[in-house]
mmCIF file of C-alpha atoms in Angstrom:
data_model
loop_
_atom_site.group_PDB
_atom_site.id
_atom_site.type_symbol
_atom_site.label_atom_id
_atom_site.label_comp_id
_atom_site.label_asym_id
_atom_site.label_seq_id
_atom_site.Cartn_x
_atom_site.Cartn_y
_atom_site.Cartn_z
ATOM 1 C CA MET A 1 -51.501 -20.061 45.869
ATOM 2 C CA SER A 2 -49.031 -18.981 43.193
ATOM 3 C CA VAL A 3 -49.901 -18.396 39.535
ATOM 4 C CA ILE A 4 -47.387 -20.074 37.200
ATOM 5 C CA THR A 5 -47.249 -21.608 33.750
ATOM 6 C CA SER A 6 -49.632 -24.513 33.409
ATOM 7 C CA THR A 7 -48.510 -27.964 32.270
ATOM 8 C CA ALA A 8 -50.271 -30.951 30.735
ATOM 9 C CA CYS A 9 -50.321 -32.599 34.156
ATOM 10 C CA SER A 10 -51.552 -29.542 36.070
ATOM 11 C CA ARG A 11 -54.381 -29.052 33.563
ATOM 12 C CA ALA A 12 -55.389 -32.712 33.800
ATOM 13 C CA LEU A 13 -55.422 -32.643 37.605
ATOM 14 C CA GLY A 14 -57.244 -29.323 37.622
ATOM 15 C CA ASP A 15 -59.877 -30.830 35.371
ATOM 16 C CA GLU A 16 -60.093 -33.787 37.768
ATOM 17 C CA LEU A 17 -60.887 -31.338 40.579
ATOM 18 C CA ARG A 18 -63.544 -29.669 38.450
ATOM 19 C CA ARG A 19 -65.190 -33.019 37.747
ATOM 20 C CA LEU A 20 -65.105 -33.857 41.458
ATOM 21 C CA ARG A 21 -66.847 -30.575 42.257
ATOM 22 C CA GLU A 22 -69.507 -31.186 39.611
ATOM 23 C CA THR A 23 -70.179 -34.816 40.598
ATOM 24 C CA CYS A 24 -69.746 -34.620 44.378
ATOM 25 C CA THR A 25 -71.417 -31.273 45.091
ATOM 26 C CA ASP A 26 -74.204 -29.148 43.696
ATOM 27 C CA LEU A 27 -71.957 -26.070 43.716
ATOM 28 C CA GLY A 28 -70.754 -24.029 40.799
ATOM 29 C CA GLY A 29 -67.239 -22.658 40.908
ATOM 30 C CA ALA A 30 -68.312 -19.258 42.232
ATOM 31 C CA HIS A 31 -70.493 -20.810 44.950
ATOM 32 C CA LEU A 32 -67.667 -23.111 46.042
ATOM 33 C CA ALA A 33 -65.349 -20.114 46.240
ATOM 34 C CA LEU A 34 -67.926 -18.317 48.402
ATOM 35 C CA ARG A 35 -68.168 -21.293 50.772
ATOM 36 C CA LEU A 36 -64.372 -21.432 51.076
ATOM 37 C CA GLY A 37 -63.908 -17.696 51.392
ATOM 38 C CA TRP A 38 -61.904 -17.577 48.158
ATOM 39 C CA HIS A 39 -62.044 -15.208 45.212
ATOM 40 C CA PRO A 40 -63.904 -16.918 42.328
ATOM 41 C CA SER A 41 -60.835 -16.594 40.100
ATOM 42 C CA LYS A 42 -58.898 -18.799 42.512
ATOM 43 C CA VAL A 43 -61.207 -21.752 41.863
ATOM 44 C CA THR A 44 -61.098 -21.072 38.121
ATOM 45 C CA ASN A 45 -57.297 -20.918 38.000
ATOM 46 C CA ILE A 46 -56.871 -24.078 40.084
ATOM 47 C CA GLU A 47 -59.386 -26.024 38.002
ATOM 48 C CA LYS A 48 -57.716 -24.905 34.765
ATOM 49 C CA GLY A 49 -54.293 -25.886 36.077
ATOM 50 C CA LYS A 50 -53.059 -22.303 35.840
ATOM 51 C CA ALA A 51 -52.292 -21.960 39.556
ATOM 52 C CA ARG A 52 -50.688 -24.287 42.088
ATOM 53 C CA ALA A 53 -52.968 -24.840 45.060
ATOM 54 C CA SER A 54 -51.344 -25.128 48.469
ATOM 55 C CA GLU A 55 -51.879 -28.254 50.566
ATOM 56 C CA ILE A 56 -54.327 -26.284 52.715
ATOM 57 C CA ASP A 57 -56.201 -25.240 49.572
ATOM 58 C CA LEU A 58 -56.427 -28.888 48.488
ATOM 59 C CA VAL A 59 -57.599 -30.026 51.911
ATOM 60 C CA GLN A 60 -60.363 -27.416 51.914
ATOM 61 C CA TYR A 61 -61.393 -28.106 48.320
ATOM 62 C CA LEU A 62 -61.457 -31.894 48.645
ATOM 63 C CA THR A 63 -63.228 -31.723 52.013
ATOM 64 C CA MET A 64 -66.008 -29.717 50.344
ATOM 65 C CA CYS A 65 -66.211 -32.582 47.826
ATOM 66 C CA GLY A 66 -66.603 -35.123 50.643
ATOM 67 C CA LYS A 67 -63.222 -36.793 50.159
ATOM 68 C CA ASP A 68 -61.307 -38.425 53.021
ATOM 69 C CA ILE A 69 -57.664 -38.266 54.082
ATOM 70 C CA ASP A 70 -56.651 -41.250 51.943
ATOM 71 C CA PHE A 71 -58.033 -39.584 48.829
ATOM 72 C CA PHE A 72 -56.255 -36.357 49.764
ATOM 73 C CA GLU A 73 -52.907 -38.096 50.265
ATOM 74 C CA ASP A 74 -53.156 -39.815 46.880
ATOM 75 C CA PHE A 75 -54.115 -36.595 45.131
ATOM 76 C CA ARG A 76 -51.435 -34.596 46.962
ATOM 77 C CA ARG A 77 -48.791 -37.094 45.856
ATOM 78 C CA ARG A 78 -49.824 -36.758 42.226
ATOM 79 C CA TYR A 79 -50.177 -32.996 42.499
ATOM 80 C CA ALA A 80 -46.712 -32.463 43.989
ATOM 81 C CA THR A 81 -44.927 -32.676 40.614
ATOM 82 C CA ALA A 82 -47.758 -31.457 38.386
ATOM 83 C CA PHE A 83 -46.073 -28.144 37.575
ATOM 84 C CA ASP A 84 -42.593 -29.568 36.925
ATOM 85 C CA GLU A 85 -41.073 -29.304 33.448
ATOM 86 C CA TYR A 86 -40.424 -33.068 33.493
ATOM 87 C CA VAL A 87 -43.112 -35.384 34.880
ATOM 88 C CA LEU A 88 -42.900 -39.190 34.960
ATOM 89 C CA GLN A 89 -46.016 -41.305 35.384
ATOM 90 C CA VAL A 90 -46.473 -45.066 35.453
ATOM 91 C CA SER A 91 -47.452 -46.326 32.015
ATOM 92 C CA GLY A 92 -50.872 -47.506 33.175
ATOM 93 C CA ASN A 93 -51.911 -43.974 34.180
ATOM 94 C CA LEU A 94 -53.494 -42.683 30.961
ATOM 95 C CA ARG A 95 -55.738 -39.885 32.235
ATOM 96 C CA THR A 96 -53.135 -37.149 31.687
ATOM 97 C CA LEU A 97 -52.283 -38.536 28.253
ATOM 98 C CA ALA A 98 -55.921 -38.566 27.160
ATOM 99 C CA PHE A 99 -56.565 -35.043 28.468
ATOM 100 C CA ALA A 100 -53.417 -33.585 26.888
ATOM 101 C CA GLU A 101 -54.253 -35.243 23.591
ATOM 102 C CA ALA A 102 -57.913 -34.209 23.588
ATOM 103 C CA THR A 103 -57.165 -30.534 24.269
ATOM 104 C CA ALA A 104 -54.342 -30.124 21.729
ATOM 105 C CA LYS A 105 -54.745 -28.069 18.564
ATOM 106 C CA LEU A 106 -51.826 -29.708 16.744
ATOM 107 C CA ILE A 107 -50.465 -33.229 17.247
ATOM 108 C CA THR A 108 -47.229 -34.329 15.582
ATOM 109 C CA SER A 109 -45.815 -37.770 16.311
ATOM 110 C CA TYR A 110 -43.114 -40.176 15.222
ATOM 111 C CA ASP A 111 -43.233 -43.953 15.679
ATOM 112 C CA SER A 112 -40.376 -46.238 14.757
ATOM 113 C CA HIS A 113 -41.721 -49.669 15.718
ATOM 114 C CA THR A 114 -45.519 -49.529 15.796
ATOM 115 C CA VAL A 115 -48.477 -47.811 14.170
ATOM 116 C CA PRO A 116 -49.521 -44.671 16.124
ATOM 117 C CA GLY A 117 -52.224 -45.363 18.701
ATOM 118 C CA LEU A 118 -54.662 -42.832 17.232
ATOM 119 C CA VAL A 119 -54.840 -44.758 13.944
ATOM 120 C CA GLN A 120 -54.605 -48.337 15.226
ATOM 121 C CA THR A 121 -57.382 -50.826 14.541
ATOM 122 C CA PRO A 122 -58.837 -52.560 17.631
ATOM 123 C CA GLU A 123 -57.416 -55.892 16.499
ATOM 124 C CA TYR A 124 -53.932 -54.449 15.998
ATOM 125 C CA ALA A 125 -54.054 -52.770 19.411
ATOM 126 C CA GLU A 126 -55.135 -56.006 21.095
ATOM 127 C CA ALA A 127 -52.420 -58.033 19.387
ATOM 128 C CA LEU A 128 -49.841 -55.412 20.345
ATOM 129 C CA TYR A 129 -50.842 -55.565 24.023
ATOM 130 C CA ARG A 130 -50.630 -59.366 23.969
ATOM 131 C CA ILE A 131 -47.181 -59.333 22.405
ATOM 132 C CA GLY A 132 -45.871 -56.742 24.861
ATOM 133 C CA GLY A 133 -46.709 -58.701 27.983
ATOM 134 C CA PHE A 134 -46.884 -55.579 30.166
ATOM 135 C CA VAL A 135 -50.689 -55.610 30.432
ATOM 136 C CA ALA A 136 -52.433 -58.355 32.389
ATOM 137 C CA GLU A 137 -54.638 -60.611 30.275
ATOM 138 C CA GLU A 138 -57.824 -59.542 32.030
ATOM 139 C CA ARG A 139 -57.037 -55.843 31.492
ATOM 140 C CA ILE A 140 -56.372 -56.050 27.756
ATOM 141 C CA PRO A 141 -60.013 -55.484 26.639
ATOM 142 C CA THR A 142 -60.218 -52.351 28.802
ATOM 143 C CA ALA A 143 -56.874 -51.074 27.501
ATOM 144 C CA VAL A 144 -57.974 -51.617 23.898
ATOM 145 C CA GLN A 145 -61.311 -49.912 24.524
ATOM 146 C CA PHE A 146 -59.566 -46.901 26.060
ATOM 147 C CA ARG A 147 -57.227 -46.617 23.082
ATOM 148 C CA ILE A 148 -60.116 -46.746 20.613
ATOM 149 C CA GLU A 149 -62.109 -44.186 22.618
ATOM 150 C CA ARG A 150 -59.145 -41.805 22.370
ATOM 151 C CA GLN A 151 -59.521 -41.919 18.590
ATOM 152 C CA ALA A 152 -62.850 -40.091 18.897
ATOM 153 C CA ILE A 153 -60.937 -36.804 18.800
ATOM 154 C CA LEU A 154 -60.262 -37.433 15.090
ATOM 155 C CA ALA A 155 -64.006 -37.415 14.361
ATOM 156 C CA ARG A 156 -64.692 -34.117 16.124
ATOM 157 C CA HIS A 157 -65.729 -31.060 14.155
ATOM 158 C CA THR A 158 -62.922 -29.190 15.917
ATOM 159 C CA ARG A 159 -60.448 -32.044 15.697
ATOM 160 C CA PRO A 160 -56.736 -31.306 16.144
ATOM 161 C CA THR A 161 -54.502 -31.065 13.111
ATOM 162 C CA CYS A 162 -52.505 -34.306 13.143
ATOM 163 C CA LEU A 163 -49.376 -35.466 11.368
ATOM 164 C CA PHE A 164 -48.082 -38.975 12.064
ATOM 165 C CA TYR A 165 -44.591 -39.912 10.881
ATOM 166 C CA VAL A 166 -44.359 -43.709 10.697
ATOM 167 C CA HIS A 167 -41.113 -45.513 9.957
ATOM 168 C CA GLU A 168 -41.490 -48.195 7.321
ATOM 169 C CA LEU A 169 -39.923 -50.646 9.762
ATOM 170 C CA ALA A 170 -43.118 -50.321 11.816
ATOM 171 C CA LEU A 171 -45.074 -51.555 8.796
ATOM 172 C CA ARG A 172 -42.815 -54.592 8.616
ATOM 173 C CA GLN A 173 -43.371 -55.553 12.246
ATOM 174 C CA ARG A 174 -46.002 -58.266 12.084
ATOM 175 C CA VAL A 175 -48.485 -57.664 14.871
ATOM 176 C CA GLY A 176 -51.027 -60.468 14.933
ATOM 177 C CA ASP A 177 -51.924 -62.411 11.804
ATOM 178 C CA ALA A 178 -52.045 -61.441 8.123
ATOM 179 C CA ARG A 179 -55.667 -60.302 8.312
ATOM 180 C CA ILE A 180 -54.908 -57.929 11.187
ATOM 181 C CA MET A 181 -52.020 -56.399 9.259
ATOM 182 C CA GLU A 182 -54.095 -56.123 6.094
ATOM 183 C CA ASP A 183 -56.809 -54.222 7.961
ATOM 184 C CA GLN A 184 -54.211 -52.018 9.638
ATOM 185 C CA TYR A 185 -52.590 -51.114 6.323
ATOM 186 C CA ALA A 186 -56.030 -50.248 4.965
ATOM 187 C CA ARG A 187 -56.707 -48.040 7.991
ATOM 188 C CA LEU A 188 -53.497 -46.138 7.320
ATOM 189 C CA MET A 189 -54.447 -45.787 3.652
ATOM 190 C CA PHE A 190 -57.757 -44.276 4.753
ATOM 191 C CA ASN A 191 -55.830 -41.689 6.801
ATOM 192 C CA THR A 192 -53.061 -40.787 4.344
ATOM 193 C CA ASP A 193 -53.868 -37.102 4.787
ATOM 194 C CA MET A 194 -52.316 -37.457 8.248
ATOM 195 C CA VAL A 195 -49.621 -40.091 7.618
ATOM 196 C CA ARG A 196 -46.094 -39.709 6.267
ATOM 197 C CA ILE A 197 -43.918 -42.785 5.808
ATOM 198 C CA VAL A 198 -40.200 -42.679 6.602
ATOM 199 C CA PRO A 199 -38.407 -45.074 4.180
ATOM 200 C CA ALA A 200 -36.851 -48.210 5.633
ATOM 201 C CA ASP A 201 -33.307 -47.195 4.676
ATOM 202 C CA VAL A 202 -33.476 -43.896 6.577
ATOM 203 C CA VAL A 203 -31.898 -44.004 10.032
ATOM 204 C CA ILE A 204 -33.660 -41.908 12.680
ATOM 205 C CA PRO A 205 -31.935 -41.787 16.104
ATOM 206 C CA SER A 206 -35.209 -41.722 18.006
ATOM 207 C CA SER A 207 -37.587 -44.445 19.117
ATOM 208 C CA GLY A 208 -40.505 -42.041 18.906
ATOM 209 C CA CYS A 209 -42.212 -39.101 20.568
ATOM 210 C CA VAL A 210 -45.232 -36.810 20.346
ATOM 211 C CA LEU A 211 -45.500 -33.023 20.341
ATOM 212 C CA TRP A 212 -48.798 -31.490 21.463
ATOM 213 C CA GLU A 213 -49.351 -27.815 20.708
ATOM 214 C CA TYR A 214 -52.071 -25.654 22.221
ATOM 215 C CA GLU A 215 -53.823 -22.405 21.498
ATOM 216 C CA LYS A 216 -53.099 -20.758 24.870
ATOM 217 C CA ALA A 217 -50.527 -22.983 26.551
ATOM 218 C CA MET A 218 -46.938 -24.065 26.046
ATOM 219 C CA PRO A 219 -46.217 -27.113 23.848
ATOM 220 C CA VAL A 220 -45.719 -30.476 25.527
ATOM 221 C CA ALA A 221 -43.426 -33.255 24.345
ATOM 222 C CA PHE A 222 -44.443 -36.781 25.288
ATOM 223 C CA SER A 223 -42.631 -40.089 25.226
ATOM 224 C CA GLU A 224 -43.828 -43.466 26.441
ATOM 225 C CA THR A 225 -42.098 -46.710 27.301
ATOM 226 C CA ASP A 226 -43.332 -49.978 28.734
ATOM 227 C CA LEU A 227 -42.592 -48.661 32.226
ATOM 228 C CA VAL A 228 -43.183 -44.899 32.288
ATOM 229 C CA ASN A 229 -44.809 -42.010 30.449
ATOM 230 C CA VAL A 230 -42.781 -38.795 30.283
ATOM 231 C CA PHE A 231 -44.345 -35.337 29.886
ATOM 232 C CA VAL A 232 -41.854 -32.580 29.082
ATOM 233 C CA GLN A 233 -42.321 -28.817 28.948
ATOM 234 C CA ASP A 234 -38.681 -27.751 29.174
ATOM 235 C CA PRO A 235 -38.073 -25.197 26.346
ATOM 236 C CA GLY A 236 -34.770 -26.805 25.405
ATOM 237 C CA ALA A 237 -36.369 -30.231 25.047
ATOM 238 C CA ILE A 238 -39.226 -28.753 23.014
ATOM 239 C CA ALA A 239 -36.693 -27.130 20.695
ATOM 240 C CA ARG A 240 -34.892 -30.456 20.201
ATOM 241 C CA THR A 241 -38.213 -32.157 19.489
ATOM 242 C CA ARG A 242 -38.965 -29.569 16.809
ATOM 243 C CA LEU A 243 -35.560 -30.248 15.241
ATOM 244 C CA LEU A 244 -36.456 -33.948 15.043
ATOM 245 C CA PHE A 245 -39.719 -33.207 13.262
ATOM 246 C CA ASN A 246 -38.009 -30.725 10.938
ATOM 247 C CA HIS A 247 -35.618 -33.505 9.952
ATOM 248 C CA LEU A 248 -38.472 -35.971 9.501
ATOM 249 C CA GLU A 249 -40.206 -33.509 7.198
ATOM 250 C CA GLU A 250 -37.093 -33.522 5.009
ATOM 251 C CA VAL A 251 -36.570 -37.290 4.832
ATOM 252 C CA ALA A 252 -40.146 -38.648 4.903
ATOM 253 C CA LEU A 253 -42.131 -39.406 1.790
ATOM 254 C CA ASP A 254 -44.678 -36.775 0.826
ATOM 255 C CA ALA A 255 -48.420 -37.450 0.926
ATOM 256 C CA GLY A 256 -48.600 -39.007 -2.533
ATOM 257 C CA GLN A 257 -45.484 -41.104 -2.057
ATOM 258 C CA SER A 258 -46.676 -42.270 1.342
ATOM 259 C CA ARG A 259 -49.977 -43.332 -0.197
ATOM 260 C CA SER A 260 -48.121 -45.276 -2.889
ATOM 261 C CA LYS A 261 -45.877 -46.942 -0.327
ATOM 262 C CA LEU A 262 -48.860 -48.012 1.759
ATOM 263 C CA ALA A 263 -50.564 -49.298 -1.385
ATOM 264 C CA GLU A 264 -47.616 -51.666 -1.868
ATOM 265 C CA TYR A 265 -48.372 -53.237 1.487
ATOM 266 C CA VAL A 266 -52.128 -53.319 0.969
ATOM 267 C CA SER A 267 -51.939 -54.912 -2.479
ATOM 268 C CA SER A 268 -49.102 -57.378 -1.873
ATOM 269 C CA PRO A 269 -50.047 -61.078 -1.720
ATOM 270 C CA ARG A 270 -50.209 -62.639 1.715
ATOM 271 C CA GLU A 271 -47.240 -64.720 2.744
ATOM 272 C CA ASP A 272 -45.425 -65.580 5.904
ATOM 273 C CA PHE A 273 -42.788 -63.090 6.938
ATOM 274 C CA ASP A 274 -39.307 -64.529 6.607
ATOM 275 C CA GLY A 275 -37.372 -61.532 7.904
ATOM 276 C CA ARG A 276 -36.139 -60.428 4.459
ATOM 277 C CA GLY A 277 -38.633 -57.787 3.469
ATOM 278 C CA PRO A 278 -41.989 -56.223 4.236
ATOM 279 C CA ARG A 279 -44.383 -58.129 6.395
ATOM 280 C CA LEU A 280 -47.007 -58.621 3.772
ATOM 281 C CA ALA A 281 -50.685 -58.622 4.547
#
């Protein structure tokens, strides 16, 4: 076992091991270590994603949790790249995303085409999944529920500090009907302390990304597409991500201006979008 810098993925998988121990055994971390002949700190470091367990370590740990060879092979495959600076996961795998998001102290994001997931209404999220076509019809309710459950972090007493940069073009993308957009605009108005609008005439050479910052771990940059989720901890990439957000801070509307811009969308009369201006709710 080697102790190295933790990543979003290693911490998520370490937490998965901890939950397996707690649900599949009646052993605390120290007692499990005793059974395995390990030092207690070894279990702690593995479960916190601070140390890479060897394959033998994983076999011993998962065997104590009653898991079979198929479970081990699946976990080993996911664990193999957990400590890499660049990790790609299929878009449907949201466990790492949720864990990284929930444990962050500061979340900064930019979206160019859609409203950020943490401030989406359920109806907007559902309509977005239906438009995308990458989620099977029968899985859409579960996907929407998972997205809404993620928003619980904003109601916590120790919630992360969030700043969402939203391009005005995202406001003009009609997702669902007029009522859905009206409710979504209102939701953004309710969260204007966290939202900054980038004017429609400002060109940003990025489709969007998220930066998670932690109290005792390195920052993580995240980007998602229809096919893959990308978790990045490379210092150079983090530096470039910070440059993007520094630029957004310069060109985005301030809090009051963003509130006024959103008010234009909330108060505008409903009409069908004809492609020549804001999609009015």
